[in-house]
Tab-separated table of C-alpha atoms in Angstrom:
chain	number	residue	atom	x	y	z
A	1	UNK	CA	76.938	101.674	101.272
A	2	UNK	CA	74.359	103.908	102.956
A	3	UNK	CA	73.477	107.554	103.324
A	4	UNK	CA	75.156	109.132	106.295
A	5	UNK	CA	73.402	107.802	109.265
A	6	UNK	CA	72.153	109.676	112.373
A	7	UNK	CA	73.785	107.206	114.776
A	8	UNK	CA	77.484	107.972	115.345
A	9	UNK	CA	80.334	106.157	117.099
A	10	UNK	CA	83.476	107.628	118.422
A	11	UNK	CA	85.319	105.985	115.485
A	12	UNK	CA	83.347	107.688	112.806
A	13	UNK	CA	85.399	109.320	110.064
A	14	UNK	CA	82.794	111.379	108.032
A	15	UNK	CA	85.254	113.938	106.609
A	16	UNK	CA	88.382	113.849	104.424
A	17	UNK	CA	91.870	115.183	105.234
A	18	UNK	CA	92.729	117.580	102.405
A	19	UNK	CA	95.172	120.470	102.437
A	20	UNK	CA	95.793	120.103	106.180
A	21	UNK	CA	92.199	120.366	107.119
A	22	UNK	CA	89.217	118.133	107.748
A	23	UNK	CA	86.749	118.892	104.936
A	24	UNK	CA	83.129	117.765	104.322
A	25	UNK	CA	82.630	115.198	101.605
A	26	UNK	CA	81.125	116.271	98.250
A	27	UNK	CA	78.971	113.128	98.183
A	28	UNK	CA	76.634	111.490	100.621
A	29	UNK	CA	77.649	107.819	100.648
A	30	UNK	CA	79.436	106.155	103.537
A	31	UNK	CA	80.880	102.772	104.349
A	32	UNK	CA	79.782	100.912	107.464
A	33	UNK	CA	82.860	99.426	109.143
A	34	UNK	CA	82.063	96.316	111.102
A	35	UNK	CA	84.174	94.225	113.418
A	36	UNK	CA	85.415	91.145	111.622
A	37	UNK	CA	85.111	88.893	114.643
A	38	UNK	CA	81.480	89.877	115.565
A	39	UNK	CA	79.907	91.576	112.641
A	40	UNK	CA	79.076	94.565	114.971
A	41	UNK	CA	79.238	98.142	113.893
A	42	UNK	CA	82.625	99.936	114.515
A	43	UNK	CA	81.903	103.153	112.797
A	44	UNK	CA	81.067	104.922	109.551
A	45	UNK	CA	83.310	106.645	107.076
A	46	UNK	CA	82.510	108.954	104.192
A	47	UNK	CA	83.241	107.630	100.631
A	48	UNK	CA	84.908	110.011	98.285
A	49	UNK	CA	83.798	111.113	94.797
A	50	UNK	CA	85.817	112.264	91.807
A	51	UNK	CA	85.418	115.804	93.137
A	52	UNK	CA	87.002	114.909	96.463
A	53	UNK	CA	89.933	113.210	94.650
A	54	UNK	CA	90.333	116.302	92.525
A	55	UNK	CA	90.496	118.553	95.521
A	56	UNK	CA	93.048	116.309	97.233
A	57	UNK	CA	95.281	116.140	94.047
A	58	UNK	CA	95.095	119.934	93.672
A	59	UNK	CA	96.209	120.350	97.265
A	60	UNK	CA	99.034	118.019	96.756
A	61	UNK	CA	100.072	119.806	93.536
A	62	UNK	CA	99.964	123.197	95.141
A	63	UNK	CA	102.029	122.001	98.172
A	64	UNK	CA	104.717	120.674	95.823
A	65	UNK	CA	104.853	123.477	93.195
A	66	UNK	CA	103.888	126.509	95.237
A	67	UNK	CA	104.062	125.627	98.938
A	68	UNK	CA	106.980	125.101	101.211
A	69	UNK	CA	107.265	121.376	100.769
A	70	UNK	CA	108.802	121.557	97.215
A	71	UNK	CA	111.532	123.706	98.617
A	72	UNK	CA	112.413	121.809	101.804
A	73	UNK	CA	115.896	120.664	102.559
A	74	UNK	CA	116.568	117.022	103.513
A	75	UNK	CA	117.059	118.052	107.104
A	76	UNK	CA	113.617	119.636	107.320
A	77	UNK	CA	111.913	116.506	105.809
A	78	UNK	CA	113.853	114.200	108.160
A	79	UNK	CA	112.760	116.229	111.155
A	80	UNK	CA	109.074	115.890	110.181
A	81	UNK	CA	109.463	112.213	109.554
A	82	UNK	CA	111.101	111.568	112.911
A	83	UNK	CA	108.371	113.502	114.711
A	84	UNK	CA	105.720	111.539	112.671
A	85	UNK	CA	107.364	108.340	113.794
A	86	UNK	CA	107.306	109.366	117.504
A	87	UNK	CA	103.650	110.316	117.259
A	88	UNK	CA	102.748	107.001	115.667
A	89	UNK	CA	104.651	105.160	118.417
A	90	UNK	CA	102.525	106.935	120.964
A	91	UNK	CA	99.349	105.613	119.279
A	92	UNK	CA	100.735	102.119	118.446
A	93	UNK	CA	98.710	100.087	120.878
A	94	UNK	CA	95.343	101.639	120.023
A	95	UNK	CA	96.119	101.524	116.251
A	96	UNK	CA	97.013	97.910	116.451
A	97	UNK	CA	93.792	97.046	118.268
A	98	UNK	CA	91.734	99.007	115.733
A	99	UNK	CA	93.165	97.242	112.735
A	100	UNK	CA	92.625	93.821	114.374
A	101	UNK	CA	88.977	94.795	114.906
A	102	UNK	CA	88.637	95.998	111.315
A	103	UNK	CA	90.264	93.018	109.424
A	104	UNK	CA	90.704	90.231	111.958
A	105	UNK	CA	94.499	90.278	112.131
A	106	UNK	CA	95.761	88.573	115.276
A	107	UNK	CA	96.829	91.275	117.717
A	108	UNK	CA	100.400	90.019	118.092
A	109	UNK	CA	100.914	90.433	114.312
A	110	UNK	CA	99.096	93.710	114.287
A	111	UNK	CA	101.296	95.080	116.957
A	112	UNK	CA	104.233	94.371	114.681
A	113	UNK	CA	102.910	95.555	111.329
A	114	UNK	CA	100.390	98.232	112.196
A	115	UNK	CA	101.875	99.408	115.500
A	116	UNK	CA	105.759	99.224	115.110
A	117	UNK	CA	106.467	98.949	111.420
A	118	UNK	CA	105.164	102.338	110.184
A	119	UNK	CA	107.293	104.294	112.607
A	120	UNK	CA	110.221	102.007	111.876
A	121	UNK	CA	109.848	102.687	108.144
A	122	UNK	CA	109.741	106.431	108.643
A	123	UNK	CA	112.926	106.260	110.600
A	124	UNK	CA	114.590	103.950	108.055
A	125	UNK	CA	113.801	106.212	105.101
A	126	UNK	CA	114.868	109.282	107.044
A	127	UNK	CA	118.279	107.672	107.283
A	128	UNK	CA	118.223	106.508	103.686
A	129	UNK	CA	117.532	110.025	102.295
A	130	UNK	CA	120.325	111.407	104.454
A	131	UNK	CA	122.714	108.903	102.880
A	132	UNK	CA	121.494	109.427	99.265
A	133	UNK	CA	123.552	111.612	96.985
A	134	UNK	CA	120.980	113.938	95.409
A	135	UNK	CA	123.456	115.910	93.236
A	136	UNK	CA	126.788	115.113	91.696
A	137	UNK	CA	129.065	116.693	89.053
A	138	UNK	CA	130.868	114.640	86.379
A	139	UNK	CA	132.930	115.566	83.270
A	140	UNK	CA	130.803	115.761	80.144
A	141	UNK	CA	131.675	113.129	77.522
A	142	UNK	CA	133.031	114.387	74.186
A	143	UNK	CA	132.813	118.145	75.028
A	144	UNK	CA	134.510	120.638	77.246
A	145	UNK	CA	132.111	120.909	80.108
A	146	UNK	CA	130.429	119.344	83.157
A	147	UNK	CA	127.127	117.677	83.813
A	148	UNK	CA	125.310	118.039	87.080
A	149	UNK	CA	123.245	114.987	87.800
A	150	UNK	CA	120.426	115.620	90.134
A	151	UNK	CA	117.788	113.396	91.737
A	152	UNK	CA	114.524	115.194	92.281
A	153	UNK	CA	111.073	114.278	93.587
A	154	UNK	CA	108.964	112.355	91.137
A	155	UNK	CA	106.095	114.724	92.032
A	156	UNK	CA	102.565	114.043	93.239
A	157	UNK	CA	102.072	110.420	94.263
A	158	UNK	CA	98.715	108.617	94.180
A	159	UNK	CA	99.000	105.807	96.718
A	160	UNK	CA	96.298	103.172	96.647
A	161	UNK	CA	96.463	100.676	99.525
A	162	UNK	CA	94.659	97.455	100.506
A	163	UNK	CA	93.017	96.243	103.673
A	164	UNK	CA	95.258	93.357	104.790
A	165	UNK	CA	98.162	95.347	106.241
A	166	UNK	CA	96.656	98.925	106.079
A	167	UNK	CA	99.125	100.815	108.195
A	168	UNK	CA	102.353	99.125	107.041
A	169	UNK	CA	101.516	99.055	103.284
A	170	UNK	CA	100.490	102.693	103.334
A	171	UNK	CA	103.822	103.464	104.905
A	172	UNK	CA	105.711	101.399	102.310
A	173	UNK	CA	104.768	104.276	100.025
A	174	UNK	CA	104.374	107.265	102.378
A	175	UNK	CA	107.725	107.072	104.022
A	176	UNK	CA	109.952	106.978	100.874
A	177	UNK	CA	107.696	109.522	99.171
A	178	UNK	CA	108.088	111.977	102.073
A	179	UNK	CA	111.827	111.350	102.240
A	180	UNK	CA	112.140	112.140	98.550
A	181	UNK	CA	110.126	115.358	98.830
A	182	UNK	CA	106.986	114.164	97.136
A	183	UNK	CA	103.478	114.997	98.147
A	184	UNK	CA	100.839	112.276	98.408
A	185	UNK	CA	97.096	111.537	97.943
A	186	UNK	CA	96.389	108.380	99.844
A	187	UNK	CA	93.329	106.307	98.968
A	188	UNK	CA	92.919	103.511	101.482
A	189	UNK	CA	90.505	100.552	101.127
A	190	UNK	CA	86.997	100.935	102.528
A	191	UNK	CA	87.474	97.504	104.189
A	192	UNK	CA	89.775	99.226	106.719
A	193	UNK	CA	87.985	102.577	106.570
A	194	UNK	CA	88.974	103.937	109.935
A	195	UNK	CA	92.676	103.374	110.791
A	196	UNK	CA	94.349	105.261	107.937
A	197	UNK	CA	93.051	108.601	109.205
A	198	UNK	CA	95.379	108.162	112.195
A	199	UNK	CA	98.014	109.427	109.798
A	200	UNK	CA	95.963	112.552	109.345
A	201	UNK	CA	95.668	113.020	113.091
A	202	UNK	CA	99.432	112.776	113.267
A	203	UNK	CA	100.039	115.123	110.408
A	204	UNK	CA	98.005	117.822	112.112
A	205	UNK	CA	99.639	117.152	115.376
A	206	UNK	CA	103.277	117.719	114.081
A	207	UNK	CA	102.317	120.570	111.797
A	208	UNK	CA	103.111	118.802	108.492
A	209	UNK	CA	102.554	121.551	105.888
A	210	UNK	CA	99.120	121.618	104.283
A	211	UNK	CA	98.780	119.399	101.162
A	212	UNK	CA	101.760	117.207	101.771
A	213	UNK	CA	99.568	114.340	102.910
A	214	UNK	CA	95.910	114.050	101.766
A	215	UNK	CA	93.640	111.158	102.580
A	216	UNK	CA	90.387	110.301	100.828
A	217	UNK	CA	88.630	107.002	101.492
A	218	UNK	CA	86.998	105.917	98.269
A	219	UNK	CA	85.784	102.983	96.238
A	220	UNK	CA	86.998	101.872	92.741
A	221	UNK	CA	85.383	104.564	90.657
A	222	UNK	CA	86.978	107.478	92.601
A	223	UNK	CA	90.157	105.398	92.750
A	224	UNK	CA	90.158	105.213	88.944
A	225	UNK	CA	89.946	109.020	88.886
A	226	UNK	CA	93.078	109.187	91.003
A	227	UNK	CA	94.971	107.011	88.618
A	228	UNK	CA	94.006	109.128	85.559
A	229	UNK	CA	94.088	112.606	87.238
A	230	UNK	CA	96.345	114.929	85.188
A	231	UNK	CA	97.869	116.328	88.374
A	232	UNK	CA	99.364	113.010	89.485
A	233	UNK	CA	102.845	112.019	88.486
A	234	UNK	CA	103.128	108.524	89.921
A	235	UNK	CA	100.817	105.755	91.168
A	236	UNK	CA	101.917	103.340	93.818
A	237	UNK	CA	99.456	100.439	94.157
A	238	UNK	CA	99.143	97.351	96.223
A	239	UNK	CA	96.253	95.024	95.566
A	240	UNK	CA	94.860	92.354	93.286
A	241	UNK	CA	96.456	91.501	89.974
A	242	UNK	CA	93.101	92.134	88.290
A	243	UNK	CA	93.078	95.786	89.546
A	244	UNK	CA	96.748	96.034	88.859
A	245	UNK	CA	96.216	95.264	85.184
A	246	UNK	CA	93.701	98.030	84.828
A	247	UNK	CA	95.906	100.550	86.661
A	248	UNK	CA	98.979	99.490	84.717
A	249	UNK	CA	97.209	99.859	81.478
A	250	UNK	CA	96.002	103.342	82.327
A	251	UNK	CA	99.421	104.434	83.536
A	252	UNK	CA	100.853	103.049	80.296
A	253	UNK	CA	98.343	105.014	78.229
A	254	UNK	CA	99.225	108.185	80.154
A	255	UNK	CA	102.936	107.466	80.231
A	256	UNK	CA	102.763	107.764	84.053
A	257	UNK	CA	105.177	106.090	86.435
A	258	UNK	CA	103.753	103.268	88.527
A	259	UNK	CA	104.755	100.499	90.895
A	260	UNK	CA	102.468	97.572	91.288
A	261	UNK	CA	102.649	95.046	94.171
A	262	UNK	CA	100.104	92.433	93.226
A	263	UNK	CA	98.898	88.894	94.002
A	264	UNK	CA	100.762	85.672	94.572
A	265	UNK	CA	100.429	81.901	94.631
A	266	UNK	CA	103.668	81.043	96.412
A	267	UNK	CA	105.126	77.624	96.864
A	268	UNK	CA	106.876	76.116	99.944
A	269	UNK	CA	109.197	73.350	98.579
A	270	UNK	CA	110.009	70.656	101.120
A	271	UNK	CA	112.912	68.717	99.729
A	272	UNK	CA	113.515	65.089	100.502
A	273	UNK	CA	116.183	65.816	103.099
A	274	UNK	CA	114.126	68.564	104.779
A	275	UNK	CA	113.490	68.723	108.526
A	276	UNK	CA	109.759	68.774	109.388
A	277	UNK	CA	110.205	70.658	112.536
A	278	UNK	CA	111.992	73.423	110.732
A	279	UNK	CA	109.312	73.461	108.078
A	280	UNK	CA	106.483	73.646	110.670
A	281	UNK	CA	108.266	76.346	112.582
A	282	UNK	CA	108.250	78.544	109.488
A	283	UNK	CA	104.525	78.043	108.573
A	284	UNK	CA	103.184	80.807	110.798
A	285	UNK	CA	105.019	83.312	108.606
A	286	UNK	CA	105.226	81.454	105.361
A	287	UNK	CA	101.624	80.308	105.118
A	288	UNK	CA	99.410	81.441	107.995
A	289	UNK	CA	100.533	85.151	108.464
A	290	UNK	CA	97.492	87.330	108.929
A	291	UNK	CA	95.079	84.353	108.601
A	292	UNK	CA	96.683	83.640	105.214
A	293	UNK	CA	95.335	87.002	104.007
A	294	UNK	CA	98.789	87.907	102.716
A	295	UNK	CA	100.039	88.212	99.156
A	296	UNK	CA	103.087	86.073	99.888
A	297	UNK	CA	101.106	83.196	101.444
A	298	UNK	CA	102.585	79.881	100.481
A	299	UNK	CA	99.336	78.173	99.672
A	300	UNK	CA	101.033	75.569	97.492
A	301	UNK	CA	103.048	73.061	99.561
A	302	UNK	CA	105.288	70.903	97.420
A	303	UNK	CA	106.261	67.532	98.992
A	304	UNK	CA	108.406	64.656	97.751
A	305	UNK	CA	106.513	61.471	96.962
A	306	UNK	CA	108.880	59.544	99.242
A	307	UNK	CA	107.697	61.570	102.187
A	308	UNK	CA	104.327	62.725	100.894
A	309	UNK	CA	102.026	61.155	103.376
A	310	UNK	CA	104.285	62.339	106.273
A	311	UNK	CA	104.173	65.929	105.081
A	312	UNK	CA	100.407	65.902	104.447
A	313	UNK	CA	99.718	64.690	107.905
A	314	UNK	CA	102.129	67.163	109.461
A	315	UNK	CA	100.573	70.095	107.688
A	316	UNK	CA	97.066	68.877	108.576
A	317	UNK	CA	97.948	68.442	112.190
A	318	UNK	CA	99.550	71.887	112.300
A	319	UNK	CA	96.387	73.336	110.759
A	320	UNK	CA	94.211	71.525	113.413
A	321	UNK	CA	96.311	72.906	116.159
A	322	UNK	CA	95.831	76.548	115.253
A	323	UNK	CA	93.814	78.721	117.736
A	324	UNK	CA	90.998	80.208	115.705
A	325	UNK	CA	89.322	82.980	117.584
A	326	UNK	CA	89.093	86.588	118.741
A	327	UNK	CA	91.980	88.484	117.098
A	328	UNK	CA	92.344	90.612	120.192
A	329	UNK	CA	93.327	87.599	122.294
A	330	UNK	CA	97.105	87.144	122.171
A	331	UNK	CA	96.643	83.378	122.247
A	332	UNK	CA	94.844	83.506	118.811
A	333	UNK	CA	96.888	82.415	115.884
A	334	UNK	CA	94.139	82.578	113.196
A	335	UNK	CA	91.454	85.255	113.304
A	336	UNK	CA	88.466	85.776	110.985
A	337	UNK	CA	88.503	86.844	107.376
A	338	UNK	CA	88.223	90.574	106.844
A	339	UNK	CA	84.646	90.725	105.651
A	340	UNK	CA	81.510	88.656	104.813
A	341	UNK	CA	82.320	89.110	101.174
A	342	UNK	CA	85.798	87.789	101.546
A	343	UNK	CA	84.647	84.872	103.706
A	344	UNK	CA	82.324	83.904	100.893
A	345	UNK	CA	85.190	84.012	98.433
A	346	UNK	CA	87.321	81.702	100.592
A	347	UNK	CA	84.404	79.314	101.143
A	348	UNK	CA	83.899	79.279	97.354
A	349	UNK	CA	87.466	78.118	96.878
A	350	UNK	CA	86.898	75.343	99.440
A	351	UNK	CA	83.902	74.241	97.287
A	352	UNK	CA	86.149	74.221	94.302
A	353	UNK	CA	88.521	71.866	96.047
A	354	UNK	CA	85.706	69.644	97.158
A	355	UNK	CA	84.434	69.350	93.610
A	356	UNK	CA	87.873	68.519	92.164
A	357	UNK	CA	89.891	65.313	92.271
A	358	UNK	CA	91.703	66.638	95.298
A	359	UNK	CA	91.280	65.022	98.763
A	360	UNK	CA	90.080	67.152	101.689
A	361	UNK	CA	92.263	66.227	104.740
A	362	UNK	CA	91.214	68.734	107.418
A	363	UNK	CA	88.992	71.821	107.698
A	364	UNK	CA	86.481	72.807	105.079
A	365	UNK	CA	83.945	74.644	107.177
A	366	UNK	CA	83.430	77.612	109.475
A	367	UNK	CA	84.102	75.734	112.731
A	368	UNK	CA	82.184	76.403	115.905
A	369	UNK	CA	81.783	80.226	115.537
A	370	UNK	CA	78.220	81.466	115.236
A	371	UNK	CA	79.164	85.045	114.319
A	372	UNK	CA	82.030	86.822	112.616
A	373	UNK	CA	83.852	85.804	109.411
A	374	UNK	CA	85.695	82.721	110.588
A	375	UNK	CA	86.870	79.803	108.451
A	376	UNK	CA	88.698	76.662	109.470
A	377	UNK	CA	92.279	76.218	108.255
A	378	UNK	CA	91.802	73.794	105.355
A	379	UNK	CA	94.206	71.399	103.697
A	380	UNK	CA	93.635	69.540	100.416
A	381	UNK	CA	96.024	66.698	99.326
A	382	UNK	CA	96.588	65.089	95.977
A	383	UNK	CA	96.244	68.440	94.141
A	384	UNK	CA	97.405	68.717	90.608
A	385	UNK	CA	99.284	71.941	89.775
A	386	UNK	CA	96.834	72.532	86.947
A	387	UNK	CA	93.788	72.514	89.315
A	388	UNK	CA	92.071	75.825	89.929
A	389	UNK	CA	92.985	75.539	93.616
A	390	UNK	CA	96.665	75.570	92.667
A	391	UNK	CA	96.433	78.326	90.085
A	392	UNK	CA	94.373	81.119	91.712
A	393	UNK	CA	95.009	83.190	94.769
A	394	UNK	CA	92.550	82.239	97.630
A	395	UNK	CA	93.755	84.771	100.162
A	396	UNK	CA	92.730	82.644	103.034
A	397	UNK	CA	93.826	79.597	104.987
A	398	UNK	CA	93.299	76.954	102.208
A	399	UNK	CA	96.338	74.902	101.241
A	400	UNK	CA	97.047	72.586	98.419
A	401	UNK	CA	99.701	69.849	98.881
A	402	UNK	CA	101.262	68.852	95.561
A	403	UNK	CA	103.651	65.886	95.083
A	404	UNK	CA	106.923	65.840	93.094
A	405	UNK	CA	109.602	63.274	92.343
A	406	UNK	CA	112.814	65.388	92.062
A	407	UNK	CA	114.366	68.808	92.688
A	408	UNK	CA	113.994	69.612	89.052
A	409	UNK	CA	110.363	68.729	89.038
A	410	UNK	CA	109.838	70.756	92.189
A	411	UNK	CA	111.394	73.812	90.532
A	412	UNK	CA	109.281	73.243	87.399
A	413	UNK	CA	106.036	73.080	89.418
A	414	UNK	CA	106.938	76.107	91.577
A	415	UNK	CA	107.652	78.154	88.407
A	416	UNK	CA	104.537	76.893	86.663
A	417	UNK	CA	102.438	79.717	87.901
A	418	UNK	CA	101.355	83.131	86.648
A	419	UNK	CA	102.647	84.567	89.915
A	420	UNK	CA	106.075	85.094	91.463
A	421	UNK	CA	106.087	87.008	94.765
A	422	UNK	CA	107.131	84.702	97.639
A	423	UNK	CA	108.192	81.215	98.454
A	424	UNK	CA	110.488	79.011	100.574
A	425	UNK	CA	112.747	75.928	100.317
A	426	UNK	CA	113.421	73.444	103.072
A	427	UNK	CA	116.564	71.216	103.101
A	428	UNK	CA	119.111	69.990	105.614
A	429	UNK	CA	121.722	70.931	103.034
A	430	UNK	CA	121.641	74.748	102.986
A	431	UNK	CA	123.620	74.966	99.736
A	432	UNK	CA	121.096	72.584	98.024
A	433	UNK	CA	118.311	74.766	99.305
A	434	UNK	CA	120.005	77.969	98.093
A	435	UNK	CA	120.553	76.403	94.616
A	436	UNK	CA	116.886	75.505	94.381
A	437	UNK	CA	115.924	79.033	95.635
A	438	UNK	CA	118.005	80.629	92.973
A	439	UNK	CA	116.054	78.770	90.277
A	440	UNK	CA	112.601	79.949	91.399
A	441	UNK	CA	111.256	82.916	89.508
A	442	UNK	CA	110.036	84.952	92.354
A	443	UNK	CA	110.743	88.294	93.936
A	444	UNK	CA	111.417	86.930	97.449
A	445	UNK	CA	112.242	83.425	98.734
A	446	UNK	CA	113.484	82.021	101.970
A	447	UNK	CA	115.630	78.981	102.801
A	448	UNK	CA	114.437	77.081	105.891
A	449	UNK	CA	112.354	80.166	106.783
A	450	UNK	CA	110.282	82.968	105.374
A	451	UNK	CA	110.425	86.406	107.010
A	452	UNK	CA	109.996	89.647	105.064
A	453	UNK	CA	112.995	91.857	105.541
A	454	UNK	CA	111.941	95.534	105.596
A	455	UNK	CA	115.493	96.502	104.803
A	456	UNK	CA	115.587	94.615	101.471
A	457	UNK	CA	113.696	95.178	98.224
A	458	UNK	CA	110.277	93.557	98.060
A	459	UNK	CA	108.182	92.918	95.002
A	460	UNK	CA	107.159	90.386	92.367
A	461	UNK	CA	107.810	88.861	89.016
A	462	UNK	CA	105.360	87.956	86.355
A	463	UNK	CA	101.732	88.704	87.390
A	464	UNK	CA	102.888	89.591	90.879
A	465	UNK	CA	103.779	93.099	89.960
A	466	UNK	CA	106.242	95.730	88.653
A	467	UNK	CA	108.891	97.482	90.715
A	468	UNK	CA	110.182	97.110	94.206
A	469	UNK	CA	109.363	98.610	97.512
A	470	UNK	CA	111.321	98.558	100.908
A	471	UNK	CA	115.066	98.705	101.452
A	472	UNK	CA	117.241	101.569	100.333
A	473	UNK	CA	116.141	100.664	96.771
A	474	UNK	CA	112.516	101.629	97.700
A	475	UNK	CA	113.273	105.349	97.512
A	476	UNK	CA	114.195	105.106	93.782
A	477	UNK	CA	110.520	104.895	92.919
A	478	UNK	CA	110.037	108.460	94.209
A	479	UNK	CA	113.104	110.162	92.601
A	480	UNK	CA	113.755	111.221	89.049
A	481	UNK	CA	117.141	111.932	87.414
A	482	UNK	CA	117.818	115.284	85.812
A	483	UNK	CA	121.018	116.110	83.882
A	484	UNK	CA	122.068	119.789	83.790
A	485	UNK	CA	124.760	120.493	81.070
A	486	UNK	CA	127.007	123.031	82.793
A	487	UNK	CA	130.243	124.901	82.076
A	488	UNK	CA	133.584	123.131	82.832
A	489	UNK	CA	134.159	125.501	85.787
A	490	UNK	CA	131.585	123.443	87.686
A	491	UNK	CA	134.085	120.622	87.894
A	492	UNK	CA	135.984	122.672	90.450
């Protein structure tokens, strides 16, 4: 963090988006955004203070309670959302490229998750809200009367988003919130300081009413003020389990609604009759997606002892074959880690593996790259499920291969984790695979594949979070029920 520098780049974002306007920060600190593949400066962005957060929440509160947004009809909100989607589509290529520069995401993946997905989510929730019954009338029970059951916006939403899928994960929250009629204060991560303001550019372009969307880049302290601000009705958070515990505790103290999408330590279970080609074909999405900087990453690979050596060598060879390099090159399959700090974290876990009883099979270093935050895909064999490497989320391409003797033991090992977010099962017998999948305590799991379905609920069990995003169910987080006890004449 530095004082605002004299040198500027075209990507600098030194003001916040509050109440439909670009406003000067109350503080003087900034974040220097650097390119993950080179370490070179991309731009600077102002970091918010408690006062900036307060201004944003007040704007959101006013837009909901006094401005036009709180009185909009569904059709009006849908129109804004569809125009928002069109404007994002027009920027998709440049947005995808910027995110890849910021966090190292391979450009082919970035084009899907940061280019196409946000617009797709806006269109999906525009359709969802049109198909959602917001008011119904039913006979009252035990009395002569009627009850009008309404679903109303939960209110002002504080959305706190991480750096790994910055555009998509912000829209996981923004799209259903807008559809429901909420207003939003979005606090993105400083690690992807620049791209989230594209939402602000679009909001101004389409004439989104002032205060509906407010964006303040900030660190943890200002983020904490958003969580505890008395003008906020709900917190939607994606990030680490450690941060989620703090946020959840504060929301509990305040009796404030919250959804928490947190960390994971997912398992890929390769059953004895599994097909290795099918398993390897799924690894790009199950284990390597976004350089394994994904909360659902299957970093525990469970293999039967009868085929253990075969699986270990196949995973190791697959890892060696990955193209580690410039994330802007479409041929790259593994880009750099998002920051120097995160690279050091991942290298630290590799040291943990080296100092354990596990066996390093491949990787373990930074490869041939002399700049940027690169790390080799790394595979450890003979890992015990009680080892630190099997218990803690690495958030990088470091994989632990764990042996088992039976389906029951595989289920026990997979469930022997504090987390429960993703996972997959591989078997030539689909019913066998489905039966195992049903026994795993996790929010999402695939059979012979793992691909996140934006049209189905997504979230975790245990320390992986509370609540669900995505799918038609995702809008429930942003609606409240109200019962109005009315005369019987309302029954018609």
